[in-house]
Short mmCIF file of C-alpha atoms and ligand atoms in Angstrom, two decimals:
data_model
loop_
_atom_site.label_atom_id
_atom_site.label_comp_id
_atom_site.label_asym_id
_atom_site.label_seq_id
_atom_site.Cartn_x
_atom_site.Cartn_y
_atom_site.Cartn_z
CA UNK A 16 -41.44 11.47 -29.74
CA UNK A 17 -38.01 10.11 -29.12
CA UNK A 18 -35.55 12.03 -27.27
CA UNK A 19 -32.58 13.71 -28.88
CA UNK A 20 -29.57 16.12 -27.19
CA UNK A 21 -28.54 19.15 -29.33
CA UNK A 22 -24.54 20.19 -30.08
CA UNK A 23 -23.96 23.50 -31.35
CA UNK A 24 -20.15 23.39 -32.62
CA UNK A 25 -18.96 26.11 -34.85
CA UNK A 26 -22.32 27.67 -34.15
CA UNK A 27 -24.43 24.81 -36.52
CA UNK A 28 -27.02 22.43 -34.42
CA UNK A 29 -26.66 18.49 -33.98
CA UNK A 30 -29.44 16.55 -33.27
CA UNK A 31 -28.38 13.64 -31.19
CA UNK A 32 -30.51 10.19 -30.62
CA UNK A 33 -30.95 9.31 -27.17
CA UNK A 34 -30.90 5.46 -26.12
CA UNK A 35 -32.29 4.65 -23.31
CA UNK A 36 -31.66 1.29 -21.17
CA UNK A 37 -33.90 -1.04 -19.64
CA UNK A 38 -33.45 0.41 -15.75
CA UNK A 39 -33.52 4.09 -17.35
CA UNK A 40 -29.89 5.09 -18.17
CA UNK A 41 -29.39 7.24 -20.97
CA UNK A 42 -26.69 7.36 -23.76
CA UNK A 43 -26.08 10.20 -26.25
CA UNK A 44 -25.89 7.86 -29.68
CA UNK A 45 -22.55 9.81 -31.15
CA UNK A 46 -21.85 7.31 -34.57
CA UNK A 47 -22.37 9.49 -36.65
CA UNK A 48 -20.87 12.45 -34.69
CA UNK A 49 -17.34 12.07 -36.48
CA UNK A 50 -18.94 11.69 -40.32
CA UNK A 51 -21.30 14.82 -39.62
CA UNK A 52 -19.21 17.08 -37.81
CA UNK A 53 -15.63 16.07 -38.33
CA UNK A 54 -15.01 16.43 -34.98
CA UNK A 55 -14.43 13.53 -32.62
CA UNK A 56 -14.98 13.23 -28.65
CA UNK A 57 -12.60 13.34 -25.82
CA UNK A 58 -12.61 10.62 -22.76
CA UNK A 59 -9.64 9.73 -21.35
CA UNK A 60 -10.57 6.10 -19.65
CA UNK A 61 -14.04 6.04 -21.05
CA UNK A 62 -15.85 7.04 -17.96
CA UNK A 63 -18.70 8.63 -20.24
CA UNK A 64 -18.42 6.52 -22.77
CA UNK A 65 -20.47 3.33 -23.26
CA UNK A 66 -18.53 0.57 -25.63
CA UNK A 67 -21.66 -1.35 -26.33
CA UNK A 68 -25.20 -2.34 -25.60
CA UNK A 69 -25.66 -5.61 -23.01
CA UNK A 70 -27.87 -7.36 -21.55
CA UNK A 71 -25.38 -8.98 -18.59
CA UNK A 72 -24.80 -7.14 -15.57
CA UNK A 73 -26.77 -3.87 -14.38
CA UNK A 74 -24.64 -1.73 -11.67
CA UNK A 75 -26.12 1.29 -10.23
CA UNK A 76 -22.94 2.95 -8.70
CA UNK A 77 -24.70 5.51 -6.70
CA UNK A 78 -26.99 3.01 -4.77
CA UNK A 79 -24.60 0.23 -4.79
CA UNK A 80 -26.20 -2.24 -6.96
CA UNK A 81 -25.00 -5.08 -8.81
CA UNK A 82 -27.20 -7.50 -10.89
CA UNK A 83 -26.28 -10.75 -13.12
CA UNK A 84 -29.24 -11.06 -15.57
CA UNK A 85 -31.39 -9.29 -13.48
CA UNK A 86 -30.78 -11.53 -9.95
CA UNK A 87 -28.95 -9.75 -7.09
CA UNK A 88 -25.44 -10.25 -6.28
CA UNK A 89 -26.61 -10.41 -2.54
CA UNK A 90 -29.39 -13.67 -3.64
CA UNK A 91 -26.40 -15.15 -5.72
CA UNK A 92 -23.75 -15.36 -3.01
CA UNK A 93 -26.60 -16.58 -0.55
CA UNK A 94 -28.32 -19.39 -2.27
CA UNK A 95 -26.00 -20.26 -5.59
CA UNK A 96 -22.97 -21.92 -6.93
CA UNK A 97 -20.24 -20.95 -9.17
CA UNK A 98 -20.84 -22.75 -11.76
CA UNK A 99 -24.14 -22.09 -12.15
CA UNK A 100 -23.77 -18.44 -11.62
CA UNK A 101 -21.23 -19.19 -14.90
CA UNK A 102 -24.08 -20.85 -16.51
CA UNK A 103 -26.50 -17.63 -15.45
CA UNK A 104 -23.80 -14.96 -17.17
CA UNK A 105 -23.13 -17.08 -20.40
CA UNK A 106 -26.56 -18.60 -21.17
CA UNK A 107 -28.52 -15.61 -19.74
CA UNK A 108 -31.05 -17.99 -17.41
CA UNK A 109 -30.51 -20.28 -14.38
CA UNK A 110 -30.10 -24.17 -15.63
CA UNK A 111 -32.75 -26.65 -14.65
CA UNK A 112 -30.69 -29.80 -12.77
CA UNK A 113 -30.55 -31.97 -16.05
CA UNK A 114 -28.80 -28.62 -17.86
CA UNK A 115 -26.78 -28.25 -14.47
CA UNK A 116 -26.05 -32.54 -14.16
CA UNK A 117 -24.54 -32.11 -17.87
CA UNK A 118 -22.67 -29.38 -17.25
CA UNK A 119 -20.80 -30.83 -14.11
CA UNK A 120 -20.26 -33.99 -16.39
CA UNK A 121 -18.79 -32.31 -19.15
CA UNK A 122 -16.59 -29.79 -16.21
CA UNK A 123 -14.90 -33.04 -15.87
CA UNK A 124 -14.40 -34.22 -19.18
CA UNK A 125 -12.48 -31.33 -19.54
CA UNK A 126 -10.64 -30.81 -16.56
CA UNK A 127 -7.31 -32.57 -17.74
CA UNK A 128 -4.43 -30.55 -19.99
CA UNK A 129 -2.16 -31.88 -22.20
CA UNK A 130 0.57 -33.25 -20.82
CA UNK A 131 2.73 -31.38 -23.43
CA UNK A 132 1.48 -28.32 -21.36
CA UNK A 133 3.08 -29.15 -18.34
CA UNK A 134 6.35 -30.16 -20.27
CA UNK A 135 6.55 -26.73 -21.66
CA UNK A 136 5.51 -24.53 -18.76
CA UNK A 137 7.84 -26.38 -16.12
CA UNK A 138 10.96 -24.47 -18.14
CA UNK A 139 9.71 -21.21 -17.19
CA UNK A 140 11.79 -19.44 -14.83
CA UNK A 141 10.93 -20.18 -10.80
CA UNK A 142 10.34 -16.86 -9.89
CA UNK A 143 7.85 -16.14 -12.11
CA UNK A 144 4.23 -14.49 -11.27
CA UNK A 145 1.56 -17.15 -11.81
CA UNK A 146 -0.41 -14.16 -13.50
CA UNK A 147 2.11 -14.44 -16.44
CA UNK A 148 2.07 -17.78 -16.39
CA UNK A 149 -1.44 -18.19 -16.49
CA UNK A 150 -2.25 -15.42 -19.61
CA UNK A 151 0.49 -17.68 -21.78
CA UNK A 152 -1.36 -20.84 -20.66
CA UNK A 153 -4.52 -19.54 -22.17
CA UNK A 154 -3.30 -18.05 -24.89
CA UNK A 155 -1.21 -21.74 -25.54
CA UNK A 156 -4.38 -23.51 -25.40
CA UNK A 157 -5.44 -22.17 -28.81
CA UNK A 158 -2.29 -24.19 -30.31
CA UNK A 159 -3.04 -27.34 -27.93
CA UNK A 160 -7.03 -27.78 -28.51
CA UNK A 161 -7.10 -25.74 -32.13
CA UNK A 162 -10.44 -27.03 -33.10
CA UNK A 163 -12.44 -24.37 -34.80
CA UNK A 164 -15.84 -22.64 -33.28
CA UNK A 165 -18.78 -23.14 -35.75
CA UNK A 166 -21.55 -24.42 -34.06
CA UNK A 167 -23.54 -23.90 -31.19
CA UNK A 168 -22.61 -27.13 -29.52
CA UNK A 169 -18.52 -26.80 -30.49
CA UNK A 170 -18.99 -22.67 -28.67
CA UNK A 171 -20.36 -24.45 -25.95
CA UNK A 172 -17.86 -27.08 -25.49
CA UNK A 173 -15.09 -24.48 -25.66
CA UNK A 174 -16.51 -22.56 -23.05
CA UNK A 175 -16.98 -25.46 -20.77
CA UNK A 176 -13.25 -26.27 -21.96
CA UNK A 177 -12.23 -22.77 -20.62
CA UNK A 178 -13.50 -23.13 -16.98
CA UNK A 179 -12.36 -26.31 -16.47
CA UNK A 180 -9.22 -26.42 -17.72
CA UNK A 181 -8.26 -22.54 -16.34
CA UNK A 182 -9.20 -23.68 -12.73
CA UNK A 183 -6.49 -26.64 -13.61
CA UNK A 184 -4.27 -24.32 -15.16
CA UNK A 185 -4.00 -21.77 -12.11
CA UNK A 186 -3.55 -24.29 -9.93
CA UNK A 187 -0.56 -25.88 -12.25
CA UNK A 188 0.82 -22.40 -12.30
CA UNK A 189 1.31 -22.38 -8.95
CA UNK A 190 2.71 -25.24 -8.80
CA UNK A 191 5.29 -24.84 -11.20
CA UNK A 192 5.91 -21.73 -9.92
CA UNK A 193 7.14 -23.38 -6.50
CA UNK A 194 9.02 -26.17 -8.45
CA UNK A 195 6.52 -28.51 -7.11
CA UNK A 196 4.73 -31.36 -8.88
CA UNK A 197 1.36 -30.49 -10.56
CA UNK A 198 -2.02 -32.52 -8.90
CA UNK A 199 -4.14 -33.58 -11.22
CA UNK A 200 -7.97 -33.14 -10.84
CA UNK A 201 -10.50 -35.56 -9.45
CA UNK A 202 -13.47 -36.61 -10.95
CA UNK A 203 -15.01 -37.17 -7.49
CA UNK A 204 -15.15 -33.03 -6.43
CA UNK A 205 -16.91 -30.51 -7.41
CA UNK A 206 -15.31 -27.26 -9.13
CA UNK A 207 -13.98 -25.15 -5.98
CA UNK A 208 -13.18 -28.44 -3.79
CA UNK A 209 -11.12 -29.55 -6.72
CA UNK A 210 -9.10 -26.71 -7.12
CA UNK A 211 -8.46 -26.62 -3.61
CA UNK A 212 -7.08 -29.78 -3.81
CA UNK A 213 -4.99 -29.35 -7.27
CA UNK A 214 -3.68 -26.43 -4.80
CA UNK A 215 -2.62 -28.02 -1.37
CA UNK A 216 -2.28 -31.62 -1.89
CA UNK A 217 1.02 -33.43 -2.48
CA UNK A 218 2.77 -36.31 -2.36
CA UNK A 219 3.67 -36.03 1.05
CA UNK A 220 0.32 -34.59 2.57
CA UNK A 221 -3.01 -35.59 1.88
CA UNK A 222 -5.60 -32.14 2.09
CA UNK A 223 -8.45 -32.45 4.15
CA UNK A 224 -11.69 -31.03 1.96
CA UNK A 225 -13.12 -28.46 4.46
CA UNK A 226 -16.97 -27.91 3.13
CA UNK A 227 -16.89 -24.12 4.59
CA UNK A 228 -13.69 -22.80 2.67
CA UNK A 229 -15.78 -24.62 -0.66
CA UNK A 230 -18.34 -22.71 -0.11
CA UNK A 231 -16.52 -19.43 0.67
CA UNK A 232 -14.66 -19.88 -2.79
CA UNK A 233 -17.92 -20.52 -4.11
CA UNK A 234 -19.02 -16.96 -2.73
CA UNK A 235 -15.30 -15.67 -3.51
CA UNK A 236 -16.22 -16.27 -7.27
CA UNK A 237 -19.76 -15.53 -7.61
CA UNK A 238 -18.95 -12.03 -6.57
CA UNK A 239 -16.19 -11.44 -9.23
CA UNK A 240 -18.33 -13.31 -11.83
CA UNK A 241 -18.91 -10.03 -13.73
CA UNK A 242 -18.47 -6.45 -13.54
CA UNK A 243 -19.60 -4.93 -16.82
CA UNK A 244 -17.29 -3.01 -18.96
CA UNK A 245 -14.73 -2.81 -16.39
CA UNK A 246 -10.47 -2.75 -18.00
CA UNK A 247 -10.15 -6.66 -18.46
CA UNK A 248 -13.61 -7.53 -19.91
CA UNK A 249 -12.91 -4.19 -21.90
CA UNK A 250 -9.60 -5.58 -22.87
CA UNK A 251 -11.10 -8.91 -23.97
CA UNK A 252 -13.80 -6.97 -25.84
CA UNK A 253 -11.47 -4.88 -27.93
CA UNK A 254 -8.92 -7.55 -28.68
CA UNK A 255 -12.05 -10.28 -29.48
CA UNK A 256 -13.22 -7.09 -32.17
CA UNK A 257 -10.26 -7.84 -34.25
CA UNK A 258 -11.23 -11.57 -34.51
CA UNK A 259 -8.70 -13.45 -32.81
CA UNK A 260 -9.62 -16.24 -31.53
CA UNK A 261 -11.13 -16.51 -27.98
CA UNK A 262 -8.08 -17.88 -26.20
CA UNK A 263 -6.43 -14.99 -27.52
CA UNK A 264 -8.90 -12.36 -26.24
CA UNK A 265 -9.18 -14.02 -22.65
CA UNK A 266 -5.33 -14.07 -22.26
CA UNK A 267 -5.61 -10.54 -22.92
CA UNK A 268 -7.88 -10.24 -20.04
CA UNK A 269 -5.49 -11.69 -17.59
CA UNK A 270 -2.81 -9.83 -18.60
CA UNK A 271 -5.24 -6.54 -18.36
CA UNK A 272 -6.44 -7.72 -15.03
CA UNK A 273 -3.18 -8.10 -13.46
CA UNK A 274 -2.36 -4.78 -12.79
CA UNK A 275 -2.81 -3.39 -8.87
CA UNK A 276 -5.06 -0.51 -10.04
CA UNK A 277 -7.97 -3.74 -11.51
CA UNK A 278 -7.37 -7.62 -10.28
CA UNK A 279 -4.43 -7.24 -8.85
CA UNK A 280 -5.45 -4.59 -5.78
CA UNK A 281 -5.96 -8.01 -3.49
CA UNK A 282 -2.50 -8.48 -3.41
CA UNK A 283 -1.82 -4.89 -3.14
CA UNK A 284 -3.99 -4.78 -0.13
CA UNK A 285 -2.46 -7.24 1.66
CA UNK A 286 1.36 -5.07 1.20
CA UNK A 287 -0.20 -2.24 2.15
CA UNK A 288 -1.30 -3.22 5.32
CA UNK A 289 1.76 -5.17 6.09
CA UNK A 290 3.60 -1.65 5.84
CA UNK A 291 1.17 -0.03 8.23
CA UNK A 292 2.00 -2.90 10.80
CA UNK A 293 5.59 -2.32 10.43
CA UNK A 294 5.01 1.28 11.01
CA UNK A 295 3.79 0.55 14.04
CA UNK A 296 -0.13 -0.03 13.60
CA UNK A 297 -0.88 3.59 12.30
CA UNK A 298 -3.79 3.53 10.42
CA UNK A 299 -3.70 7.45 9.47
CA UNK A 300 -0.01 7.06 8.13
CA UNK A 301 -1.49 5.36 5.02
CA UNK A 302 -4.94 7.82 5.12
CA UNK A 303 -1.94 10.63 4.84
CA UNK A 304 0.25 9.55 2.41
CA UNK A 305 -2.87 8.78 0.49
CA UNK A 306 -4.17 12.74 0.73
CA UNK A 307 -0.51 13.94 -0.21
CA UNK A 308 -0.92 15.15 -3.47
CA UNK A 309 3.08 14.70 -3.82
CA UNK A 310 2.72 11.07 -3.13
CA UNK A 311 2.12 8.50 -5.45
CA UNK A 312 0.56 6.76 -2.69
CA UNK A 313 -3.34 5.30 -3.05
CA UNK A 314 -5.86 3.14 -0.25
CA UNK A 315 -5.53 0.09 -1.85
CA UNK A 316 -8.97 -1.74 -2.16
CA UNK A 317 -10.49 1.90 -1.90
CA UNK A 318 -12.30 3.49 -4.47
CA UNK A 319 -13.99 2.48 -7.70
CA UNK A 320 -14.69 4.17 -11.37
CA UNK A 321 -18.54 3.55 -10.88
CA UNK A 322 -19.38 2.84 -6.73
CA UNK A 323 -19.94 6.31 -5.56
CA UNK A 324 -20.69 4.29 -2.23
CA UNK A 325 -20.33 1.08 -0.74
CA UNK A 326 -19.46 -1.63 -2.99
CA UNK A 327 -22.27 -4.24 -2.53
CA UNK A 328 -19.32 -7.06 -3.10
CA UNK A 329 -16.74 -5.52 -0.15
CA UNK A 330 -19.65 -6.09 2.15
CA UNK A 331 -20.82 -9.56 1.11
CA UNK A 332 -16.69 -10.08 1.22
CA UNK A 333 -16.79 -8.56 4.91
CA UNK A 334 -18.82 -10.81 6.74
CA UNK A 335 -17.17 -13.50 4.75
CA UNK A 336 -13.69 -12.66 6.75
CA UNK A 337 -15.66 -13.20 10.10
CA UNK A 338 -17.20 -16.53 8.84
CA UNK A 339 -13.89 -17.71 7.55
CA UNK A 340 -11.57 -16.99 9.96
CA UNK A 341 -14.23 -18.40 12.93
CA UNK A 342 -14.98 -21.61 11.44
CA UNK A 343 -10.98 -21.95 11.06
CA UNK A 344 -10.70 -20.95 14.62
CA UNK A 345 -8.03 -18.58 13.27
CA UNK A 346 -6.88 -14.77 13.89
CA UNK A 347 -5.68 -12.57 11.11
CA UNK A 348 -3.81 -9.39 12.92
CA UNK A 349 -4.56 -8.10 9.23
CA UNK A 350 -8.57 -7.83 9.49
CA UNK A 351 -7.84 -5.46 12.58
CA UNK A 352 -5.77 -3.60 11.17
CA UNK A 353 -8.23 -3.51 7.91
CA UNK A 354 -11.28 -2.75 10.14
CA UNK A 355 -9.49 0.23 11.60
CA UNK A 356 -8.45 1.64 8.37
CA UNK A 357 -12.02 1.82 7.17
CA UNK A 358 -13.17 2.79 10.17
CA UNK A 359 -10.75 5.81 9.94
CA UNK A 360 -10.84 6.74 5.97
CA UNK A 361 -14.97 6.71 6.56
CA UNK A 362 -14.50 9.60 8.50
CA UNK A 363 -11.70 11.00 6.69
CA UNK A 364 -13.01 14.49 4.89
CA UNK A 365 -10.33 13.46 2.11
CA UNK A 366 -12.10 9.98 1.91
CA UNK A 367 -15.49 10.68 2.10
CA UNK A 368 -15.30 13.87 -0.79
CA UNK A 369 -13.58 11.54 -3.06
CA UNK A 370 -16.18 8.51 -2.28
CA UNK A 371 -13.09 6.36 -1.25
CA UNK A 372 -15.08 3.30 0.49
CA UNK A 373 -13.49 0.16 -0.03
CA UNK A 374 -14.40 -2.66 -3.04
CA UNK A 375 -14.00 -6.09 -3.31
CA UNK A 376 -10.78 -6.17 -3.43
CA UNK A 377 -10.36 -4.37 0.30
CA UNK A 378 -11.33 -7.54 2.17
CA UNK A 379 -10.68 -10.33 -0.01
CA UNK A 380 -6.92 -10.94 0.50
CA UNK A 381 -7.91 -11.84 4.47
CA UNK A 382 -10.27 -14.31 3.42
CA UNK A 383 -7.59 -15.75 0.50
CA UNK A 384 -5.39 -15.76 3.25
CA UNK A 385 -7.30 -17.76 5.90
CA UNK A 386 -7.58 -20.44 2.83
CA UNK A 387 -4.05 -20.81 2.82
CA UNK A 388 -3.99 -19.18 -0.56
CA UNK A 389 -0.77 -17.47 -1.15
CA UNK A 390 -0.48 -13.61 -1.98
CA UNK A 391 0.76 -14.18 -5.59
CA UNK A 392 -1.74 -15.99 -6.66
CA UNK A 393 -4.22 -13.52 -5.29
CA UNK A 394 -5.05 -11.89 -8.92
CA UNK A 395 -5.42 -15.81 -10.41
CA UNK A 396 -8.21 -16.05 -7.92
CA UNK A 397 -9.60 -12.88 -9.50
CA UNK A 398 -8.85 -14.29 -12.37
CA UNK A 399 -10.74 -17.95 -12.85
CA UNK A 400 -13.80 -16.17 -10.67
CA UNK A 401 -13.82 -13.25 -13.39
CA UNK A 402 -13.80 -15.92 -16.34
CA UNK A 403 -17.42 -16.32 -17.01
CA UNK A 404 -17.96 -12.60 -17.27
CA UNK A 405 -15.35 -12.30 -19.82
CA UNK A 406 -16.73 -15.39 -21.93
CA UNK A 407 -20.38 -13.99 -21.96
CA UNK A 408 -19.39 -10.51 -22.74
CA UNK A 409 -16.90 -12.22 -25.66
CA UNK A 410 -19.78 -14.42 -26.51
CA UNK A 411 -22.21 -11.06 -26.90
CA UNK A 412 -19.80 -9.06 -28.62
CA UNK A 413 -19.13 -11.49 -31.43
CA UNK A 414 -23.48 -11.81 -31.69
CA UNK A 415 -24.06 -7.45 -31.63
CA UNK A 416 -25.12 -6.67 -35.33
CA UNK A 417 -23.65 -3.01 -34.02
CA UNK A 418 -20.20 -4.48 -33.40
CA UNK A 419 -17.18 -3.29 -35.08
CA UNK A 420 -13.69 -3.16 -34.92
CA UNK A 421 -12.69 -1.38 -31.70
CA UNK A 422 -10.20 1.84 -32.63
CA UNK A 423 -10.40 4.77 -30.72
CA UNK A 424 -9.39 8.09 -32.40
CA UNK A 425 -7.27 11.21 -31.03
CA UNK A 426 -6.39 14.47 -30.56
CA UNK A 427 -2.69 14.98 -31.53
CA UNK A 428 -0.80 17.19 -29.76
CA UNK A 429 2.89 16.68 -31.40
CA UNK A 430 5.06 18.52 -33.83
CA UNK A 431 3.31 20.06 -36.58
CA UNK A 432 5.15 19.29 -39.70
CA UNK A 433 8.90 19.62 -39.78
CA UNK A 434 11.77 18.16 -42.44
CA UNK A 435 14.29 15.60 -41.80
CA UNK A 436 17.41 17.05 -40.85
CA UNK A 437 20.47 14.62 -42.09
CA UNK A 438 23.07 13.36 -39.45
CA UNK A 439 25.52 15.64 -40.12
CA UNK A 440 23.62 18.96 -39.75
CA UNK A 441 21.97 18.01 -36.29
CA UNK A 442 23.22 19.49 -33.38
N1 LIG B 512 -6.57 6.46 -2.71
C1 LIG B 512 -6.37 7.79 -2.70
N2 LIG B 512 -6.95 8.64 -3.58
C2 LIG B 512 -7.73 8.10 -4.53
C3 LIG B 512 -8.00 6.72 -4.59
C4 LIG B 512 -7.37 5.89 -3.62
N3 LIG B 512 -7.57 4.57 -3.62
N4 LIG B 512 -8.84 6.45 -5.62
C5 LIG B 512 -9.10 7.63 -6.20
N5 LIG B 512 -8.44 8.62 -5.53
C6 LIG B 512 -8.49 10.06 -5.81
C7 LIG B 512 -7.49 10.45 -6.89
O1 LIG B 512 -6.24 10.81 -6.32
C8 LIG B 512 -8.18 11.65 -7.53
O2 LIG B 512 -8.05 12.74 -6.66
P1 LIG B 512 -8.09 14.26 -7.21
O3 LIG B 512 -9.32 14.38 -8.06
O4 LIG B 512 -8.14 15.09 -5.96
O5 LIG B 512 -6.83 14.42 -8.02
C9 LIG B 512 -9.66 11.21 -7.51
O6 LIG B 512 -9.78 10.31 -6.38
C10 LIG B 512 -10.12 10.51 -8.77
O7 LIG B 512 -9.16 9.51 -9.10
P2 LIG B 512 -9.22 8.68 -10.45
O8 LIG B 512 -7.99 7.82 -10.53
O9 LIG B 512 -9.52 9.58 -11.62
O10 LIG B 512 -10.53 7.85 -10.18
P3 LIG B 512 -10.98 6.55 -10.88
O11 LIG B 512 -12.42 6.56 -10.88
O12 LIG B 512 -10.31 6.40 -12.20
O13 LIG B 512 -10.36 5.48 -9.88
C11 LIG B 512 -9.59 3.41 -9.17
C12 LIG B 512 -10.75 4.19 -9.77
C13 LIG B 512 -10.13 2.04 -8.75
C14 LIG B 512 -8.48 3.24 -10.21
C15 LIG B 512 -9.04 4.15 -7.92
O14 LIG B 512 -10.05 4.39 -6.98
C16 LIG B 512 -7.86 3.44 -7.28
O15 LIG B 512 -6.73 3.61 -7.72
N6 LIG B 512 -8.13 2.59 -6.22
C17 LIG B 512 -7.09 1.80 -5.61
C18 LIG B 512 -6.87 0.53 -6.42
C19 LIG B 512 -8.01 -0.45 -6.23
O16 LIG B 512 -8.45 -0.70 -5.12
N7 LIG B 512 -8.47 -1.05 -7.34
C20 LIG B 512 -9.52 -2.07 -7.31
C21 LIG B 512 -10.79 -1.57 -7.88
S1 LIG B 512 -12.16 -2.73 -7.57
C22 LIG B 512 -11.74 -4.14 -8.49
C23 LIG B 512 -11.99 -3.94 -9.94
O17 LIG B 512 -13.15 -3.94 -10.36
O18 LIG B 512 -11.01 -3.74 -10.68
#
């Protein structure tokens, strides 16, 4: 028999379906909730609400589990790529080399952007974040490659289209954002050692390839591949349910991800402990403006929605500082003062009863920094590593036969209703 839940509202029994997901989870199937009792929900920030069904990512927040199509996050950053951890999330299976061969082939074909591009996004003001940059690029590219998606092979080729040209893209935003002229890729390097390049070389200084920062972006990007319904891939979701067009719904996602409570705590991070070392090293001046409830004040790359422990990423991301910043022979007064924060907020009764351990983004910003990556662009880097997630989950959403236009309903709490008073007779 299948499982149901019962409501009893207004002292009249609902019977409830129960779906239940492939590693056990269970959701209460509301639909018809609204139609049968008239009454809707309440969930500020969906944290018990599930959006959809998918078949993607699997996190298990309690034991600190995170899965792409099954394979651990832990086996991906060990032994794979980024692009074919892309390939994993969007096609749902590994590629065999000839899939993997064509794929690097047509990475290139589309690395390049229209010149036009670079015309129009060199008259954007200096100052500007590359994040805003980058979410108009993408959105622009629907108007600079406007061929339509109606086969297989032309859904393909736009997707391919995407990651290439938004590794270009970020590293053009940067560029322009420093006044600096753009570098254009190479066909000779392969996705992270180009976009190292398009980053740090100029006319005036050739950059040296260094094989063990490529393969810590490679591991950089893997582990923000995909995070299930988190508030960008949410974001693209919702705005791809109206039907715009992809570009449309992945500049969306930027935009959502910029913000320093999502993609752009790395760069958060990074301020807030630069404020601890100018106040003098104190590691429980931040833990204490943190657990002052009149503060506004939050641990940066602490906490997470689902984690209720360690996040499996922050620790991958952890030994990655070490690995880094040895092979570079380099020092980062930053990582101390990081390790002594955790150190302090795991033993922190505040910390520990409101599972504050630190994500991803806690010890990512040292290893950004020890590439020589600039704190700005911090949430790009989020950003082009987070791209393949948002294009499967896009990709699944427009496939669901259960999808629908996303619109959330409410409980209004204004005015009931009152008549217009004319100019003259207000007060
Ligand atoms: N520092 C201090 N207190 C915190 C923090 C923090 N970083 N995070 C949560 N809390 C407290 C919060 O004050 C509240 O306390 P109380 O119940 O006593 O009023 C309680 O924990 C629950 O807070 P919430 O905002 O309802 O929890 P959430 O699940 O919505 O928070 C979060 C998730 C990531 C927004 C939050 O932990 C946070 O603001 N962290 C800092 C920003 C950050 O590092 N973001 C990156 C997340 S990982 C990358 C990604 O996937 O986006």
């Amino acid at each position: 028999m299948k499982e149901t839940a019962k409501i009893i509202l207004d002292g009249k029994t609902y019977e409830l379906p129960v779906i239940i997901g492939s590693e056990g989870e269970k959701a209460v199937d509301i639909r018809k909730f609204k139609q049968e009792t008239g009454c809707i929900t309440y969930d500020p920030g969906f944290g018990s609400t599930g959006s959809c069904k998918s078949s993607i990512t699997f996190m298990d927040g309690e034991k600190g589990i995170l899965r792409y199509r099954g394979i651990p996050i832990e086996q991906l950053a060990e032994k794979s790529t980024f692009v074919e951890t892309a390939y994993l999330l969007i096609n749902g299976a590994l590629p065999n080399s000839h899939e993997l061969n064509q794929i690097r082939v047509h990475l290139n074909d589309y690395s390049m952007v229209h010149e036009d591009m670079q015309d129009f996004f060199k008259n954007y003001p200096r100052a500007s974040h590359p994040m805003g940059i980058l979410s108009a690029m993408v959105n622009a590219l629907r108007s600079f490659y406007p061929e339509l998606l109606t086969t297989e092979e032309t859904l393909s080729a736009t997707f391919l289209r995407l990651l290439s040209k938004v590794r270009t893209l970020a590293a053009m935003s940067y560029k322009i954002s420093r006044g600096h002229k753009v570098i254009y890729p190479r066909q000779n390097y392969t996705y992270c050692a180009n976009f190292l390049n398009m980053m740090f070389d100029s006319p005036v200084r050739h950059y040296e390839i260094n094989e063990d920062l490529v393969r810590a972006l490679n591991i950089f990007w893997i582990l923000h591949a995909d995070h299930e319904q988190n508030c960008s891939t949410a974001a693209v979701r919702v705005v791809g349910s109206g039907q715009v067009n992809i570009y449309a719904a992945i500049s969306a996602g930027i935009a959502a991800l910029w913000g320093p409570l999502h993609g752009g705590a790395n760069q958060a991070v990074i301020h807030m402990l630069e404020n601890i070392t100018t106040n003098g090293g104190d590691v429980n001046w931040a833990i204490n403006k943190a657990k002052d409830r009149n503060d506004p004040f939050r641990l940066m790359g602490f906490g997470h929605r689902v984690y209720k422990t360690y996040d499996p990423r922050a620790k991958i991301m952890k030994k990655m500082c070490d690995v880094v910043l040895s092979n570079l022979t380099k020092a980062d007064p930053l990582l101390d003062i990081a390790r002594k924060l955790e150190e302090a907020a795991l033993k922190d009764d505040y910390c520990v009863d409101h599972n504050l351990y630190p994500n991803v983004d806690f010890y990512s910003g040292i290893v950004l920094r020890a590439m020589g990556i600039p704190t700005t662009m911090f949430p790009v880097m989020f950003a082009i590593g987070r791209l393949p997630g948002w294009i499967s989950q896009w990709k699944e959403s427009i496939d669901d036969p259960d999808w629908r236009l996303s619109r959330p309903r409410q409980v209004y709490t204004g005015p009931t209703k009152i008549d217009y008073i004319p100019l003259e007779k207000r007060k």
